[in-house]
Amino acid sequence: MPENFPFKAPSVKFTTKIYHPGINDEGHICVPVLRDQWKPTVSLSSVLITIQDKVNNPSPDDPFEPDIAVLLKNDKAKFLATAKEWTKKYAT
């Protein structure tokens, strides 16, 4: 949490690698509420719900990782297989 929270958004970073179009190699997630749409009235629970929704429902629109987004758009089965492989490799 930043020192000037709630006037500045919290910093969110995944420490486990994740194969996702909205999460980059450094673990940062592409969520507007954590960037340009942050307001001091945003609750932490709504931020966590937004992150959970983003992780569970990957979208190829506005990606951090364009190559992964293209695969999600053009070959969802391969995208899911790679995501499953990364989960086994990095999260178990």
CSV table of N, CA, C and O in Angstrom, one decimal:
chain,number,residue,atom,x,y,z
A,1,MET,N,0.8,-1.2,0.0
A,1,MET,CA,0.0,0.0,0.0
A,1,MET,C,0.9,1.3,0.0
A,1,MET,O,1.8,1.3,0.8
A,2,PRO,N,0.6,2.2,-0.8
A,2,PRO,CA,1.3,3.4,-0.8
A,2,PRO,C,1.1,4.2,0.4
A,2,PRO,O,0.1,4.1,1.1
A,3,GLU,N,2.1,5.1,0.8
A,3,GLU,CA,1.9,5.9,2.0
A,3,GLU,C,0.7,6.8,1.9
A,3,GLU,O,0.1,7.1,3.0
A,4,ASN,N,0.4,7.3,0.7
A,4,ASN,CA,-0.7,8.2,0.6
A,4,ASN,C,-2.0,7.6,0.2
A,4,ASN,O,-2.9,8.2,-0.3
A,5,PHE,N,-2.1,6.3,0.5
A,5,PHE,CA,-3.4,5.6,0.3
A,5,PHE,C,-4.4,6.2,1.2
A,5,PHE,O,-4.1,6.5,2.4
A,6,PRO,N,-5.6,6.5,0.8
A,6,PRO,CA,-6.4,6.0,-0.4
A,6,PRO,C,-6.3,7.0,-1.5
A,6,PRO,O,-7.0,6.9,-2.5
A,7,PHE,N,-5.4,8.0,-1.4
A,7,PHE,CA,-5.3,9.0,-2.5
A,7,PHE,C,-4.5,8.5,-3.7
A,7,PHE,O,-4.5,9.0,-4.8
A,8,LYS,N,-3.8,7.4,-3.5
A,8,LYS,CA,-3.1,6.7,-4.6
A,8,LYS,C,-3.4,5.2,-4.5
A,8,LYS,O,-3.6,4.7,-3.5
A,9,ALA,N,-3.6,4.7,-5.7
A,9,ALA,CA,-4.0,3.3,-5.8
A,9,ALA,C,-2.9,2.3,-5.2
A,9,ALA,O,-1.7,2.6,-5.3
A,10,PRO,N,-3.4,1.2,-4.7
A,10,PRO,CA,-2.4,0.2,-4.3
A,10,PRO,C,-1.7,-0.4,-5.5
A,10,PRO,O,-2.2,-0.4,-6.6
A,11,SER,N,-0.5,-0.9,-5.2
A,11,SER,CA,0.3,-1.5,-6.2
A,11,SER,C,0.1,-3.0,-6.2
A,11,SER,O,0.1,-3.6,-5.1
A,12,VAL,N,-0.3,-3.6,-7.3
A,12,VAL,CA,-0.6,-5.1,-7.3
A,12,VAL,C,0.4,-5.7,-8.3
A,12,VAL,O,0.6,-5.3,-9.4
A,13,LYS,N,1.0,-6.8,-7.7
A,13,LYS,CA,2.0,-7.5,-8.5
A,13,LYS,C,1.9,-9.0,-8.2
A,13,LYS,O,1.9,-9.4,-7.0
A,14,PHE,N,1.7,-9.9,-9.2
A,14,PHE,CA,1.7,-11.3,-9.0
A,14,PHE,C,3.2,-11.8,-8.9
A,14,PHE,O,4.0,-11.4,-9.7
A,15,THR,N,3.4,-12.6,-7.9
A,15,THR,CA,4.8,-13.1,-7.7
A,15,THR,C,5.0,-14.4,-8.3
A,15,THR,O,6.1,-14.9,-8.5
A,16,THR,N,3.9,-15.1,-8.7
A,16,THR,CA,3.9,-16.3,-9.4
A,16,THR,C,3.6,-16.0,-10.9
A,16,THR,O,2.7,-15.3,-11.2
A,17,LYS,N,4.4,-16.6,-11.8
A,17,LYS,CA,4.2,-16.3,-13.2
A,17,LYS,C,2.8,-16.9,-13.6
A,17,LYS,O,2.4,-17.9,-13.1
A,18,ILE,N,2.2,-16.1,-14.5
A,18,ILE,CA,0.8,-16.4,-14.9
A,18,ILE,C,0.7,-16.1,-16.4
A,18,ILE,O,1.2,-15.1,-16.9
A,19,TYR,N,0.2,-17.1,-17.2
A,19,TYR,CA,0.0,-16.9,-18.6
A,19,TYR,C,-1.3,-16.3,-18.8
A,19,TYR,O,-2.4,-16.9,-18.8
A,20,HIS,N,-1.3,-15.0,-19.1
A,20,HIS,CA,-2.5,-14.2,-19.1
A,20,HIS,C,-2.3,-13.0,-20.0
A,20,HIS,O,-1.3,-12.3,-19.8
A,21,PRO,N,-3.2,-12.6,-20.9
A,21,PRO,CA,-3.0,-11.4,-21.7
A,21,PRO,C,-3.0,-10.1,-20.9
A,21,PRO,O,-2.4,-9.1,-21.4
A,22,GLY,N,-3.6,-10.1,-19.7
A,22,GLY,CA,-3.6,-8.8,-19.0
A,22,GLY,C,-2.6,-8.7,-17.9
A,22,GLY,O,-2.6,-7.8,-17.0
A,23,ILE,N,-1.7,-9.7,-17.8
A,23,ILE,CA,-0.6,-9.7,-16.8
A,23,ILE,C,0.7,-9.9,-17.5
A,23,ILE,O,0.9,-10.8,-18.2
A,24,ASN,N,1.6,-8.9,-17.2
A,24,ASN,CA,2.9,-9.0,-17.9
A,24,ASN,C,4.0,-9.8,-17.2
A,24,ASN,O,3.7,-10.4,-16.1
A,25,ASP,N,5.1,-9.9,-17.8
A,25,ASP,CA,6.2,-10.8,-17.2
A,25,ASP,C,6.6,-10.4,-15.8
A,25,ASP,O,7.1,-11.2,-15.1
A,26,GLU,N,6.5,-9.1,-15.5
A,26,GLU,CA,6.9,-8.6,-14.2
A,26,GLU,C,5.8,-8.9,-13.1
A,26,GLU,O,5.9,-8.6,-12.0
A,27,GLY,N,4.6,-9.4,-13.6
A,27,GLY,CA,3.5,-9.7,-12.7
A,27,GLY,C,2.5,-8.5,-12.5
A,27,GLY,O,1.6,-8.6,-11.7
A,28,HIS,N,2.6,-7.4,-13.3
A,28,HIS,CA,1.7,-6.3,-13.1
A,28,HIS,C,0.5,-6.7,-13.9
A,28,HIS,O,0.5,-7.2,-15.0
A,29,ILE,N,-0.7,-6.2,-13.4
A,29,ILE,CA,-2.0,-6.5,-14.1
A,29,ILE,C,-2.5,-5.2,-14.7
A,29,ILE,O,-2.4,-4.1,-14.1
A,30,CYS,N,-3.1,-5.4,-15.8
A,30,CYS,CA,-3.7,-4.3,-16.6
A,30,CYS,C,-5.2,-4.1,-16.1
A,30,CYS,O,-6.1,-4.7,-16.7
A,31,VAL,N,-5.4,-3.3,-15.1
A,31,VAL,CA,-6.7,-3.0,-14.6
A,31,VAL,C,-6.8,-1.5,-14.4
A,31,VAL,O,-6.1,-0.9,-13.7
A,32,PRO,N,-7.8,-0.9,-15.2
A,32,PRO,CA,-7.9,0.6,-15.2
A,32,PRO,C,-8.1,1.2,-13.8
A,32,PRO,O,-7.5,2.3,-13.5
A,33,VAL,N,-8.8,0.5,-12.9
A,33,VAL,CA,-9.0,1.1,-11.6
A,33,VAL,C,-7.7,1.2,-10.8
A,33,VAL,O,-7.6,2.1,-9.9
A,34,LEU,N,-6.6,0.5,-11.2
A,34,LEU,CA,-5.3,0.6,-10.5
A,34,LEU,C,-4.4,1.6,-11.2
A,34,LEU,O,-3.3,1.9,-10.8
A,35,ARG,N,-4.9,2.2,-12.3
A,35,ARG,CA,-4.1,3.1,-13.1
A,35,ARG,C,-4.9,4.5,-13.1
A,35,ARG,O,-4.9,5.2,-12.1
A,36,ASP,N,-5.5,4.8,-14.2
A,36,ASP,CA,-6.1,6.1,-14.4
A,36,ASP,C,-7.5,6.3,-13.9
A,36,ASP,O,-8.0,7.4,-13.9
A,37,GLN,N,-8.1,5.2,-13.4
A,37,GLN,CA,-9.5,5.3,-12.9
A,37,GLN,C,-9.6,5.2,-11.4
A,37,GLN,O,-10.6,5.1,-10.8
A,38,TRP,N,-8.4,5.3,-10.7
A,38,TRP,CA,-8.4,5.2,-9.3
A,38,TRP,C,-9.1,6.5,-8.7
A,38,TRP,O,-8.8,7.6,-9.1
A,39,LYS,N,-9.9,6.3,-7.7
A,39,LYS,CA,-10.5,7.3,-6.9
A,39,LYS,C,-10.4,6.9,-5.4
A,39,LYS,O,-10.5,5.8,-5.1
A,40,PRO,N,-10.2,7.9,-4.5
A,40,PRO,CA,-10.0,7.6,-3.1
A,40,PRO,C,-11.2,6.8,-2.5
A,40,PRO,O,-11.1,6.2,-1.5
A,41,THR,N,-12.4,6.9,-3.2
A,41,THR,CA,-13.6,6.2,-2.7
A,41,THR,C,-13.7,4.8,-3.1
A,41,THR,O,-14.6,4.1,-2.6
A,42,VAL,N,-12.8,4.3,-3.9
A,42,VAL,CA,-12.8,2.9,-4.3
A,42,VAL,C,-12.4,2.0,-3.2
A,42,VAL,O,-11.4,2.3,-2.5
A,43,SER,N,-13.2,1.0,-2.9
A,43,SER,CA,-12.9,0.1,-1.8
A,43,SER,C,-11.9,-1.0,-2.2
A,43,SER,O,-11.8,-1.4,-3.4
A,44,LEU,N,-11.1,-1.5,-1.2
A,44,LEU,CA,-10.2,-2.5,-1.5
A,44,LEU,C,-10.9,-3.8,-2.0
A,44,LEU,O,-10.4,-4.5,-2.8
A,45,SER,N,-12.1,-4.1,-1.4
A,45,SER,CA,-12.8,-5.3,-1.8
A,45,SER,C,-13.2,-5.2,-3.2
A,45,SER,O,-13.2,-6.2,-4.0
A,46,SER,N,-13.6,-4.0,-3.7
A,46,SER,CA,-14.0,-3.9,-5.1
A,46,SER,C,-12.8,-4.0,-6.0
A,46,SER,O,-12.9,-4.6,-7.1
A,47,VAL,N,-11.6,-3.6,-5.6
A,47,VAL,CA,-10.4,-3.8,-6.3
A,47,VAL,C,-10.1,-5.3,-6.5
A,47,VAL,O,-9.8,-5.8,-7.5
A,48,LEU,N,-10.2,-6.0,-5.3
A,48,LEU,CA,-9.9,-7.4,-5.4
A,48,LEU,C,-10.9,-8.2,-6.2
A,48,LEU,O,-10.5,-9.1,-7.0
A,49,ILE,N,-12.2,-7.8,-6.2
A,49,ILE,CA,-13.2,-8.4,-7.1
A,49,ILE,C,-12.9,-8.1,-8.5
A,49,ILE,O,-13.0,-9.0,-9.4
A,50,THR,N,-12.4,-6.9,-8.9
A,50,THR,CA,-12.0,-6.6,-10.2
A,50,THR,C,-10.9,-7.4,-10.7
A,50,THR,O,-10.9,-7.9,-11.8
A,51,ILE,N,-9.9,-7.6,-9.8
A,51,ILE,CA,-8.7,-8.4,-10.2
A,51,ILE,C,-9.1,-9.8,-10.4
A,51,ILE,O,-8.7,-10.5,-11.4
A,52,GLN,N,-9.9,-10.3,-9.5
A,52,GLN,CA,-10.4,-11.7,-9.6
A,52,GLN,C,-11.1,-11.9,-10.9
A,52,GLN,O,-10.9,-12.9,-11.6
A,53,ASP,N,-12.0,-11.0,-11.3
A,53,ASP,CA,-12.7,-11.1,-12.5
A,53,ASP,C,-11.8,-11.0,-13.7
A,53,ASP,O,-12.0,-11.8,-14.7
A,54,LYS,N,-10.8,-10.2,-13.7
A,54,LYS,CA,-9.8,-10.1,-14.8
A,54,LYS,C,-9.1,-11.4,-15.0
A,54,LYS,O,-8.9,-11.8,-16.1
A,55,VAL,N,-8.6,-12.0,-13.9
A,55,VAL,CA,-7.9,-13.2,-13.9
A,55,VAL,C,-8.8,-14.4,-14.5
A,55,VAL,O,-8.3,-15.1,-15.3
A,56,ASN,N,-10.0,-14.4,-14.0
A,56,ASN,CA,-10.9,-15.5,-14.4
A,56,ASN,C,-11.5,-15.4,-15.7
A,56,ASN,O,-12.0,-16.3,-16.3
A,57,ASN,N,-11.5,-14.2,-16.3
A,57,ASN,CA,-12.1,-13.9,-17.6
A,57,ASN,C,-11.1,-13.1,-18.5
A,57,ASN,O,-11.3,-11.9,-18.7
A,58,PRO,N,-10.1,-13.8,-18.9
A,58,PRO,CA,-9.1,-13.1,-19.7
A,58,PRO,C,-9.7,-12.5,-21.0
A,58,PRO,O,-10.6,-13.1,-21.6
A,59,SER,N,-9.3,-11.3,-21.4
A,59,SER,CA,-9.8,-10.7,-22.6
A,59,SER,C,-8.6,-10.3,-23.4
A,59,SER,O,-7.6,-9.7,-22.9
A,60,PRO,N,-8.7,-10.4,-24.7
A,60,PRO,CA,-7.6,-10.0,-25.6
A,60,PRO,C,-7.6,-8.5,-25.9
A,60,PRO,O,-6.7,-8.0,-26.5
A,61,ASP,N,-8.6,-7.8,-25.4
A,61,ASP,CA,-8.7,-6.4,-25.6
A,61,ASP,C,-7.8,-5.6,-24.6
A,61,ASP,O,-7.8,-6.0,-23.4
A,62,ASP,N,-7.1,-4.6,-25.0
A,62,ASP,CA,-6.2,-3.8,-24.1
A,62,ASP,C,-5.3,-4.7,-23.3
A,62,ASP,O,-5.2,-4.6,-22.1
A,63,PRO,N,-4.5,-5.5,-24.0
A,63,PRO,CA,-3.6,-6.5,-23.3
A,63,PRO,C,-2.3,-5.8,-22.9
A,63,PRO,O,-1.8,-4.9,-23.5
A,64,PHE,N,-1.7,-6.4,-21.8
A,64,PHE,CA,-0.3,-6.1,-21.5
A,64,PHE,C,0.6,-7.0,-22.4
A,64,PHE,O,1.7,-6.6,-22.7
A,65,GLU,N,0.1,-8.2,-22.7
A,65,GLU,CA,0.9,-9.2,-23.5
A,65,GLU,C,0.2,-9.4,-24.8
A,65,GLU,O,-0.7,-10.3,-24.9
A,66,PRO,N,0.5,-8.7,-25.9
A,66,PRO,CA,-0.2,-8.8,-27.1
A,66,PRO,C,-0.1,-10.2,-27.8
A,66,PRO,O,-1.1,-10.7,-28.3
A,67,ASP,N,1.0,-10.9,-27.6
A,67,ASP,CA,1.1,-12.2,-28.2
A,67,ASP,C,0.2,-13.2,-27.6
A,67,ASP,O,-0.4,-14.1,-28.2
A,68,ILE,N,0.0,-13.1,-26.3
A,68,ILE,CA,-0.9,-14.0,-25.6
A,68,ILE,C,-2.3,-13.7,-26.0
A,68,ILE,O,-3.1,-14.6,-26.1
A,69,ALA,N,-2.6,-12.4,-26.1
A,69,ALA,CA,-4.0,-12.0,-26.5
A,69,ALA,C,-4.3,-12.5,-27.9
A,69,ALA,O,-5.4,-13.0,-28.1
A,70,VAL,N,-3.3,-12.5,-28.8
A,70,VAL,CA,-3.6,-13.0,-30.2
A,70,VAL,C,-3.9,-14.5,-30.1
A,70,VAL,O,-4.8,-15.0,-30.8
A,71,LEU,N,-3.1,-15.2,-29.3
A,71,LEU,CA,-3.4,-16.7,-29.1
A,71,LEU,C,-4.8,-16.9,-28.5
A,71,LEU,O,-5.5,-17.8,-29.0
A,72,LEU,N,-5.1,-16.1,-27.6
A,72,LEU,CA,-6.5,-16.3,-27.0
A,72,LEU,C,-7.5,-16.1,-28.0
A,72,LEU,O,-8.5,-16.8,-28.1
A,73,LYS,N,-7.4,-15.1,-28.9
A,73,LYS,CA,-8.3,-14.8,-29.9
A,73,LYS,C,-8.4,-15.8,-31.0
A,73,LYS,O,-9.5,-16.2,-31.4
A,74,ASN,N,-7.2,-16.3,-31.4
A,74,ASN,CA,-7.1,-17.2,-32.6
A,74,ASN,C,-7.1,-18.7,-32.3
A,74,ASN,O,-7.4,-19.5,-33.2
A,75,ASP,N,-6.7,-19.1,-31.1
A,75,ASP,CA,-6.6,-20.5,-30.8
A,75,ASP,C,-6.8,-20.7,-29.3
A,75,ASP,O,-5.8,-20.9,-28.5
A,76,LYS,N,-8.0,-20.5,-28.8
A,76,LYS,CA,-8.3,-20.6,-27.4
A,76,LYS,C,-7.9,-21.9,-26.8
A,76,LYS,O,-7.4,-21.9,-25.6
A,77,ALA,N,-8.0,-23.0,-27.5
A,77,ALA,CA,-7.6,-24.3,-26.9
A,77,ALA,C,-6.1,-24.3,-26.6
A,77,ALA,O,-5.7,-24.8,-25.5
A,78,LYS,N,-5.3,-23.7,-27.5
A,78,LYS,CA,-3.8,-23.7,-27.3
A,78,LYS,C,-3.5,-22.7,-26.1
A,78,LYS,O,-2.7,-22.9,-25.3
A,79,PHE,N,-4.3,-21.6,-26.1
A,79,PHE,CA,-4.1,-20.6,-25.0
A,79,PHE,C,-4.4,-21.3,-23.6
A,79,PHE,O,-3.6,-21.2,-22.7
A,80,LEU,N,-5.5,-22.0,-23.5
A,80,LEU,CA,-5.9,-22.7,-22.3
A,80,LEU,C,-4.9,-23.8,-21.9
A,80,LEU,O,-4.5,-24.0,-20.8
A,81,ALA,N,-4.3,-24.5,-22.9
A,81,ALA,CA,-3.3,-25.6,-22.7
A,81,ALA,C,-2.1,-24.9,-22.1
A,81,ALA,O,-1.4,-25.5,-21.2
A,82,THR,N,-1.6,-23.8,-22.7
A,82,THR,CA,-0.4,-23.1,-22.2
A,82,THR,C,-0.6,-22.6,-20.8
A,82,THR,O,0.2,-22.7,-20.0
A,83,ALA,N,-1.8,-22.0,-20.6
A,83,ALA,CA,-2.1,-21.5,-19.2
A,83,ALA,C,-2.1,-22.6,-18.2
A,83,ALA,O,-1.5,-22.5,-17.1
A,84,LYS,N,-2.6,-23.8,-18.6
A,84,LYS,CA,-2.6,-24.9,-17.7
A,84,LYS,C,-1.2,-25.4,-17.4
A,84,LYS,O,-0.8,-25.7,-16.3
A,85,GLU,N,-0.4,-25.4,-18.5
A,85,GLU,CA,1.0,-25.8,-18.3
A,85,GLU,C,1.8,-24.9,-17.4
A,85,GLU,O,2.5,-25.3,-16.5
A,86,TRP,N,1.6,-23.6,-17.6
A,86,TRP,CA,2.2,-22.6,-16.7
A,86,TRP,C,1.8,-22.8,-15.3
A,86,TRP,O,2.6,-22.6,-14.3
A,87,THR,N,0.5,-23.1,-15.1
A,87,THR,CA,0.0,-23.3,-13.7
A,87,THR,C,0.7,-24.4,-13.0
A,87,THR,O,1.1,-24.3,-11.9
A,88,LYS,N,0.8,-25.5,-13.8
A,88,LYS,CA,1.5,-26.7,-13.2
A,88,LYS,C,3.0,-26.4,-13.0
A,88,LYS,O,3.5,-26.8,-11.9
A,89,LYS,N,3.6,-25.6,-13.9
A,89,LYS,CA,5.0,-25.4,-13.8
A,89,LYS,C,5.4,-24.3,-12.7
A,89,LYS,O,6.3,-24.5,-11.9
A,90,TYR,N,4.6,-23.3,-12.6
A,90,TYR,CA,4.9,-22.2,-11.7
A,90,TYR,C,4.1,-22.1,-10.4
A,90,TYR,O,4.5,-21.4,-9.5
A,91,ALA,N,2.9,-22.7,-10.4
A,91,ALA,CA,2.0,-22.5,-9.2
A,91,ALA,C,1.8,-23.8,-8.4
A,91,ALA,O,0.9,-23.8,-7.5
A,92,THR,N,2.5,-24.8,-8.7
A,92,THR,CA,2.3,-26.0,-7.9
A,92,THR,C,3.6,-26.5,-7.3
A,92,THR,O,4.7,-26.1,-7.7
